[in-house]
PDB file of C-alpha atoms in Angstrom:
ATOM      1  CA  MET A1029    -193.205 105.239 135.599  1.00 39.00           C
ATOM      2  CA  SER A1030    -190.676 106.592 138.102  1.00 42.00           C
ATOM      3  CA  ARG A1031    -186.982 105.897 137.686  1.00 45.00           C
ATOM      4  CA  ALA A1032    -184.646 104.891 140.490  1.00 53.00           C
ATOM      5  CA  HIS A1033    -182.634 107.833 141.766  1.00 66.00           C
ATOM      6  CA  THR A1034    -178.953 107.708 140.842  1.00 70.00           C
ATOM      7  CA  TYR A1035    -176.151 109.134 142.937  1.00 73.00           C
ATOM      8  CA  PRO A1036    -172.572 110.196 142.160  1.00 76.00           C
ATOM      9  CA  ASP A1037    -170.115 107.306 141.862  1.00 78.00           C
ATOM     10  CA  ASN A1038    -168.008 108.577 144.755  1.00 91.00           C
ATOM     11  CA  LEU A1039    -170.881 109.249 147.135  1.00 93.00           C
ATOM     12  CA  ARG A1040    -170.431 106.000 149.056  1.00 94.00           C
ATOM     13  CA  GLU A1041    -166.768 106.797 149.753  1.00 95.00           C
ATOM     14  CA  ARG A1042    -167.627 110.377 150.740  1.00 96.00           C
ATOM     15  CA  LEU A1043    -170.274 109.167 153.183  1.00 97.00           C
ATOM     16  CA  ILE A1044    -167.840 106.703 154.751  1.00 97.00           C
ATOM     17  CA  ALA A1045    -165.212 109.430 155.084  1.00 97.00           C
ATOM     18  CA  ALA A1046    -167.730 111.800 156.659  1.00 97.00           C
ATOM     19  CA  ALA A1047    -168.933 109.102 159.055  1.00 97.00           C
ATOM     20  CA  TYR A1048    -165.331 108.254 159.968  1.00 97.00           C
ATOM     21  CA  ALA A1049    -164.672 111.887 160.854  1.00 97.00           C
ATOM     22  CA  ARG A1050    -167.817 112.134 162.975  1.00 96.00           C
ATOM     23  CA  LEU A1051    -167.209 108.844 164.753  1.00 97.00           C
ATOM     24  CA  GLN A1052    -163.831 110.137 165.874  1.00 94.00           C
ATOM     25  CA  GLU A1053    -165.827 112.398 168.188  1.00 92.00           C
ATOM     26  CA  GLU A1054    -169.280 110.817 168.497  1.00 93.00           C
ATOM     27  CA  THR A1055    -170.805 107.466 169.312  1.00 94.00           C
ATOM     28  CA  PRO A1056    -172.841 105.729 166.618  1.00 95.00           C
ATOM     29  CA  GLU A1057    -175.956 106.600 168.631  1.00 95.00           C
ATOM     30  CA  GLN A1058    -175.021 110.293 168.591  1.00 95.00           C
ATOM     31  CA  MET A1059    -174.312 110.409 164.860  1.00 96.00           C
ATOM     32  CA  ALA A1060    -177.363 111.897 163.152  1.00 96.00           C
ATOM     33  CA  LEU A1061    -177.844 110.646 159.614  1.00 96.00           C
ATOM     34  CA  ARG A1062    -179.598 113.811 158.495  1.00 96.00           C
ATOM     35  CA  GLU A1063    -176.618 115.937 159.539  1.00 97.00           C
ATOM     36  CA  LEU A1064    -174.185 113.441 158.032  1.00 96.00           C
ATOM     37  CA  ALA A1065    -176.026 113.493 154.711  1.00 95.00           C
ATOM     38  CA  ALA A1066    -176.159 117.277 154.681  1.00 96.00           C
ATOM     39  CA  SER A1067    -172.394 117.468 155.246  1.00 95.00           C
ATOM     40  CA  VAL A1068    -171.836 115.827 151.861  1.00 94.00           C
ATOM     41  CA  ASP A1069    -174.755 117.580 150.132  1.00 93.00           C
ATOM     42  CA  THR A1070    -177.028 114.601 149.872  1.00 93.00           C
ATOM     43  CA  SER A1071    -180.100 113.122 151.576  1.00 91.00           C
ATOM     44  CA  THR A1072    -180.699 110.389 154.115  1.00 94.00           C
ATOM     45  CA  ASN A1073    -182.271 108.396 151.289  1.00 93.00           C
ATOM     46  CA  ALA A1074    -178.821 108.219 149.728  1.00 93.00           C
ATOM     47  CA  ILE A1075    -177.453 106.657 152.903  1.00 94.00           C
ATOM     48  CA  TYR A1076    -180.145 103.998 152.956  1.00 94.00           C
ATOM     49  CA  SER A1077    -179.718 103.403 149.228  1.00 92.00           C
ATOM     50  CA  SER A1078    -175.949 102.999 149.583  1.00 92.00           C
ATOM     51  CA  PHE A1079    -175.760 101.033 152.839  1.00 94.00           C
ATOM     52  CA  GLY A1080    -179.225  99.775 153.717  1.00 94.00           C
ATOM     53  CA  ASN A1081    -179.117 101.024 157.306  1.00 96.00           C
ATOM     54  CA  LYS A1082    -177.050 102.969 159.819  1.00 96.00           C
ATOM     55  CA  ASN A1083    -175.358  99.895 161.268  1.00 96.00           C
ATOM     56  CA  ALA A1084    -173.975  98.967 157.866  1.00 97.00           C
ATOM     57  CA  LEU A1085    -172.462 102.444 157.464  1.00 97.00           C
ATOM     58  CA  VAL A1086    -170.916 102.280 160.936  1.00 97.00           C
ATOM     59  CA  LYS A1087    -169.537  98.835 160.080  1.00 97.00           C
ATOM     60  CA  GLU A1088    -167.648 100.295 157.111  1.00 97.00           C
ATOM     61  CA  VAL A1089    -165.996 102.780 159.467  1.00 97.00           C
ATOM     62  CA  THR A1090    -165.274 100.042 162.010  1.00 97.00           C
ATOM     63  CA  LEU A1091    -163.528  97.918 159.378  1.00 97.00           C
ATOM     64  CA  ILE A1092    -161.306 100.848 158.411  1.00 97.00           C
ATOM     65  CA  ALA A1093    -160.519 101.586 162.057  1.00 97.00           C
ATOM     66  CA  LYS A1094    -159.708  97.929 162.728  1.00 97.00           C
ATOM     67  CA  GLU A1095    -157.230  97.847 159.862  1.00 96.00           C
ATOM     68  CA  GLN A1096    -155.569 101.060 161.020  1.00 96.00           C
ATOM     69  CA  PHE A1097    -155.398  99.681 164.577  1.00 96.00           C
ATOM     70  CA  ARG A1098    -153.843  96.440 163.366  1.00 94.00           C
ATOM     71  CA  GLU A1099    -151.365  98.152 161.059  1.00 92.00           C
ATOM     72  CA  ALA A1100    -150.246 100.503 163.847  1.00 92.00           C
ATOM     73  CA  GLN A1101    -149.088  97.477 165.834  1.00 87.00           C
ATOM     74  CA  HIS A1102    -147.383  95.490 163.103  1.00 81.00           C
ATOM     75  CA  HIS A1103    -144.129  97.427 162.940  1.00 68.00           C
ATOM     76  CA  ASP A1104    -143.466  96.537 166.595  1.00 62.00           C
ATOM     77  CA  LEU A1105    -143.660  92.766 166.161  1.00 70.00           C
ATOM     78  CA  THR A1106    -139.958  92.344 165.382  1.00 75.00           C
ATOM     79  CA  GLY A1107    -136.915  92.055 167.631  1.00 83.00           C
ATOM     80  CA  PRO A1108    -136.510  89.978 170.812  1.00 90.00           C
ATOM     81  CA  PRO A1109    -139.952  88.683 171.851  1.00 92.00           C
ATOM     82  CA  VAL A1110    -140.101  90.023 175.414  1.00 92.00           C
ATOM     83  CA  PRO A1111    -139.317  93.693 174.578  1.00 91.00           C
ATOM     84  CA  ALA A1112    -141.525  93.317 171.496  1.00 92.00           C
ATOM     85  CA  LEU A1113    -144.445  92.364 173.730  1.00 93.00           C
ATOM     86  CA  ALA A1114    -143.927  95.430 175.926  1.00 92.00           C
ATOM     87  CA  ARG A1115    -143.747  97.672 172.840  1.00 92.00           C
ATOM     88  CA  GLY A1116    -146.817  96.042 171.335  1.00 93.00           C
ATOM     89  CA  LEU A1117    -148.862  96.629 174.474  1.00 94.00           C
ATOM     90  CA  ARG A1118    -147.868 100.281 174.539  1.00 93.00           C
ATOM     91  CA  VAL A1119    -148.660 100.801 170.854  1.00 94.00           C
ATOM     92  CA  TYR A1120    -152.081  99.195 171.411  1.00 95.00           C
ATOM     93  CA  ARG A1121    -152.712 101.521 174.343  1.00 94.00           C
ATOM     94  CA  GLN A1122    -151.457 104.620 172.534  1.00 93.00           C
ATOM     95  CA  TRP A1123    -153.733 104.009 169.539  1.00 95.00           C
ATOM     96  CA  ALA A1124    -156.690 103.716 171.894  1.00 95.00           C
ATOM     97  CA  HIS A1125    -155.793 107.026 173.537  1.00 93.00           C
ATOM     98  CA  ASN A1126    -155.349 108.696 170.152  1.00 93.00           C
ATOM     99  CA  HIS A1127    -158.691 107.351 168.865  1.00 95.00           C
ATOM    100  CA  PRO A1128    -160.869 106.745 171.956  1.00 94.00           C
ATOM    101  CA  SER A1129    -164.215 106.860 170.185  1.00 95.00           C
ATOM    102  CA  LEU A1130    -163.114 104.497 167.421  1.00 96.00           C
ATOM    103  CA  TYR A1131    -161.526 102.191 169.981  1.00 96.00           C
ATOM    104  CA  ARG A1132    -164.820 101.897 171.835  1.00 95.00           C
ATOM    105  CA  ILE A1133    -166.657 101.150 168.576  1.00 96.00           C
ATOM    106  CA  ILE A1134    -164.167  98.397 167.704  1.00 96.00           C
ATOM    107  CA  PHE A1135    -164.267  96.697 171.090  1.00 94.00           C
ATOM    108  CA  SER A1136    -167.469  97.815 172.786  1.00 88.00           C
ATOM    109  CA  GLY A1137    -169.850  98.135 169.865  1.00 85.00           C
ATOM    110  CA  ASN A1138    -172.177  95.479 168.494  1.00 90.00           C
ATOM    111  CA  ALA A1139    -171.684  92.760 165.920  1.00 93.00           C
ATOM    112  CA  GLU A1140    -173.879  94.471 163.325  1.00 95.00           C
ATOM    113  CA  GLN A1141    -171.497  97.437 163.461  1.00 96.00           C
ATOM    114  CA  GLY A1142    -168.427  95.226 162.997  1.00 95.00           C
ATOM    115  CA  ALA A1143    -167.221  95.154 166.609  1.00 96.00           C
ATOM    116  CA  VAL A1144    -164.843  92.445 167.790  1.00 96.00           C
ATOM    117  CA  THR A1145    -166.834  89.417 168.945  1.00 94.00           C
ATOM    118  CA  THR A1146    -164.243  86.618 168.739  1.00 94.00           C
ATOM    119  CA  LEU A1147    -160.629  85.927 169.674  1.00 94.00           C
ATOM    120  CA  ASP A1148    -159.991  85.191 165.990  1.00 94.00           C
ATOM    121  CA  ASP A1149    -160.696  88.778 164.941  1.00 95.00           C
ATOM    122  CA  LYS A1150    -157.855  90.335 162.954  1.00 92.00           C
ATOM    123  CA  ALA A1151    -157.878  93.386 165.234  1.00 94.00           C
ATOM    124  CA  ILE A1152    -156.201  91.376 167.994  1.00 94.00           C
ATOM    125  CA  GLN A1153    -154.025  89.252 165.707  1.00 94.00           C
ATOM    126  CA  PRO A1154    -150.893  91.264 166.647  1.00 94.00           C
ATOM    127  CA  LEU A1155    -151.332  90.232 170.290  1.00 95.00           C
ATOM    128  CA  ARG A1156    -151.691  86.602 169.230  1.00 95.00           C
ATOM    129  CA  THR A1157    -148.550  86.902 167.115  1.00 93.00           C
ATOM    130  CA  LEU A1158    -146.570  88.370 170.014  1.00 94.00           C
ATOM    131  CA  LEU A1159    -147.686  85.550 172.304  1.00 95.00           C
ATOM    132  CA  GLY A1160    -146.843  83.005 169.631  1.00 94.00           C
ATOM    133  CA  ARG A1161    -143.283  84.280 169.430  1.00 93.00           C
ATOM    134  CA  LEU A1162    -142.941  84.028 173.202  1.00 94.00           C
ATOM    135  CA  ALA A1163    -144.329  80.480 173.146  1.00 95.00           C
ATOM    136  CA  GLU A1164    -141.863  79.451 170.444  1.00 94.00           C
ATOM    137  CA  ALA A1165    -139.035  80.733 172.641  1.00 93.00           C
ATOM    138  CA  ASP A1166    -140.497  78.848 175.653  1.00 95.00           C
ATOM    139  CA  LEU A1167    -140.916  82.126 177.553  1.00 95.00           C
ATOM    140  CA  LEU A1168    -144.585  81.776 178.500  1.00 96.00           C
ATOM    141  CA  GLN A1169    -146.027  80.093 181.543  1.00 95.00           C
ATOM    142  CA  GLU A1170    -148.181  77.027 180.918  1.00 93.00           C
ATOM    143  CA  GLY A1171    -151.575  77.593 179.373  1.00 92.00           C
ATOM    144  CA  THR A1172    -153.564  77.364 176.165  1.00 94.00           C
ATOM    145  CA  GLN A1173    -153.005  79.868 173.389  1.00 94.00           C
ATOM    146  CA  ASP A1174    -156.552  81.182 173.593  1.00 96.00           C
ATOM    147  CA  GLY A1175    -156.442  81.312 177.380  1.00 96.00           C
ATOM    148  CA  GLN A1176    -153.240  83.329 177.371  1.00 96.00           C
ATOM    149  CA  LEU A1177    -154.577  85.646 174.670  1.00 96.00           C
ATOM    150  CA  LEU A1178    -157.784  86.236 176.619  1.00 95.00           C
ATOM    151  CA  ALA A1179    -155.832  86.955 179.811  1.00 95.00           C
ATOM    152  CA  LEU A1180    -153.520  89.403 178.032  1.00 96.00           C
ATOM    153  CA  TRP A1181    -156.175  91.156 175.983  1.00 96.00           C
ATOM    154  CA  GLY A1182    -158.683  91.275 178.823  1.00 95.00           C
ATOM    155  CA  ALA A1183    -156.200  92.891 181.201  1.00 95.00           C
ATOM    156  CA  LEU A1184    -154.938  95.391 178.622  1.00 96.00           C
ATOM    157  CA  HIS A1185    -158.387  96.244 177.265  1.00 96.00           C
ATOM    158  CA  GLY A1186    -159.800  96.673 180.744  1.00 94.00           C
ATOM    159  CA  HIS A1187    -156.987  98.988 181.785  1.00 94.00           C
ATOM    160  CA  VAL A1188    -157.316 101.074 178.630  1.00 94.00           C
ATOM    161  CA  LEU A1189    -161.075 101.477 179.055  1.00 93.00           C
ATOM    162  CA  LEU A1190    -160.608 102.541 182.664  1.00 91.00           C
ATOM    163  CA  GLU A1191    -158.053 105.139 181.596  1.00 92.00           C
ATOM    164  CA  LEU A1192    -160.365 106.490 178.908  1.00 91.00           C
ATOM    165  CA  SER A1193    -163.267 106.658 181.356  1.00 88.00           C
ATOM    166  CA  LEU A1194    -161.467 107.965 184.446  1.00 84.00           C
ATOM    167  CA  TRP A1195    -159.152 110.485 182.800  1.00 77.00           C
ATOM    168  CA  PRO A1196    -160.693 111.479 179.454  1.00 70.00           C
ATOM    169  CA  GLY A1197    -158.610 114.059 177.635  1.00 64.00           C
ATOM    170  CA  GLN A1198    -156.138 114.318 180.511  1.00 61.00           C
ATOM    171  CA  GLY A1199    -153.413 112.097 179.115  1.00 60.00           C
ATOM    172  CA  ALA A1200    -152.327 108.672 180.212  1.00 62.00           C
ATOM    173  CA  GLN A1201    -151.326 107.858 183.771  1.00 80.00           C
ATOM    174  CA  GLU A1202    -147.903 106.414 182.994  1.00 86.00           C
ATOM    175  CA  ASP A1203    -146.929 105.307 186.501  1.00 88.00           C
ATOM    176  CA  LEU A1204    -150.132 103.331 186.933  1.00 89.00           C
ATOM    177  CA  TYR A1205    -149.816 101.790 183.486  1.00 91.00           C
ATOM    178  CA  SER A1206    -146.200 100.739 184.128  1.00 92.00           C
ATOM    179  CA  GLU A1207    -147.258  99.054 187.362  1.00 93.00           C
ATOM    180  CA  HIS A1208    -150.098  97.296 185.548  1.00 93.00           C
ATOM    181  CA  GLU A1209    -147.763  96.183 182.766  1.00 93.00           C
ATOM    182  CA  ARG A1210    -145.289  94.682 185.243  1.00 93.00           C
ATOM    183  CA  SER A1211    -148.091  92.779 186.951  1.00 93.00           C
ATOM    184  CA  LEU A1212    -149.348  91.538 183.585  1.00 93.00           C
ATOM    185  CA  MET A1213    -145.876  90.367 182.579  1.00 93.00           C
ATOM    186  CA  ARG A1214    -145.437  88.484 185.859  1.00 93.00           C
ATOM    187  CA  GLY A1215    -148.666  86.605 185.189  1.00 92.00           C
ATOM    188  CA  LEU A1216    -147.649  85.581 181.668  1.00 94.00           C
ATOM    189  CA  LEU A1217    -143.892  85.156 181.450  1.00 93.00           C
ATOM    190  CA  THR A1218    -141.484  82.596 182.826  1.00 94.00           C
ATOM    191  CA  ASP A1219    -138.823  83.592 185.347  1.00 91.00           C
ATOM    192  CA  ALA A1220    -136.216  83.504 182.571  1.00 86.00           C
ATOM    193  CA  ALA A1221    -138.255  85.909 180.473  1.00 87.00           C
ATOM    194  CA  LEU A1222    -138.788  88.252 183.427  1.00 87.00           C
ATOM    195  CA  ALA A1223    -135.059  88.248 184.114  1.00 84.00           C
ATOM    196  CA  SER A1224    -134.462  89.664 180.628  1.00 77.00           C
ATOM    197  CA  LEU A1225    -136.516  92.708 181.602  1.00 74.00           C
ATOM    198  CA  ALA A1226    -134.468  93.451 184.711  1.00 65.00           C
TER     199      ALA A1226
END
């Protein structure tokens, strides 16, 4: 009678760490499980035994990346709400430029890999918080909370993806981003709020 194969207690964590490192540079489709397993001196069977399938392993990395993305934004949620929004947008964008592959997995991946599929996802909670502070101060134009969040996130996410696609590895185009940010602010904020930016 054969016995189930046992693996080291820390193998799961080592596989997640190795996958995280590879997904900084590769897409999930490019990440070869055989090479990943070999990098931590194990077999592909260990991956399937620990996670069930590749998507589940990628999801573990996505969850870590989401938390890092969210935490990177939290320290900029304080202070007057209008400057805080501008800082929050720039921190969001900078994280995406620092981690382009992980950013794409978070926001352009699939649900089985843990990608964002709802406006209630914690990854975009900082944006919701920033908008909530503006609403409390009566500095937002009329609209629903979800509608304003979708408008803000959609515009920012779209701009970031274009930057990553058009100028990969060449650094951000600051003049174009500043122009985009001003346009975004004009579409969201009241005249009183815009005056505070002058």
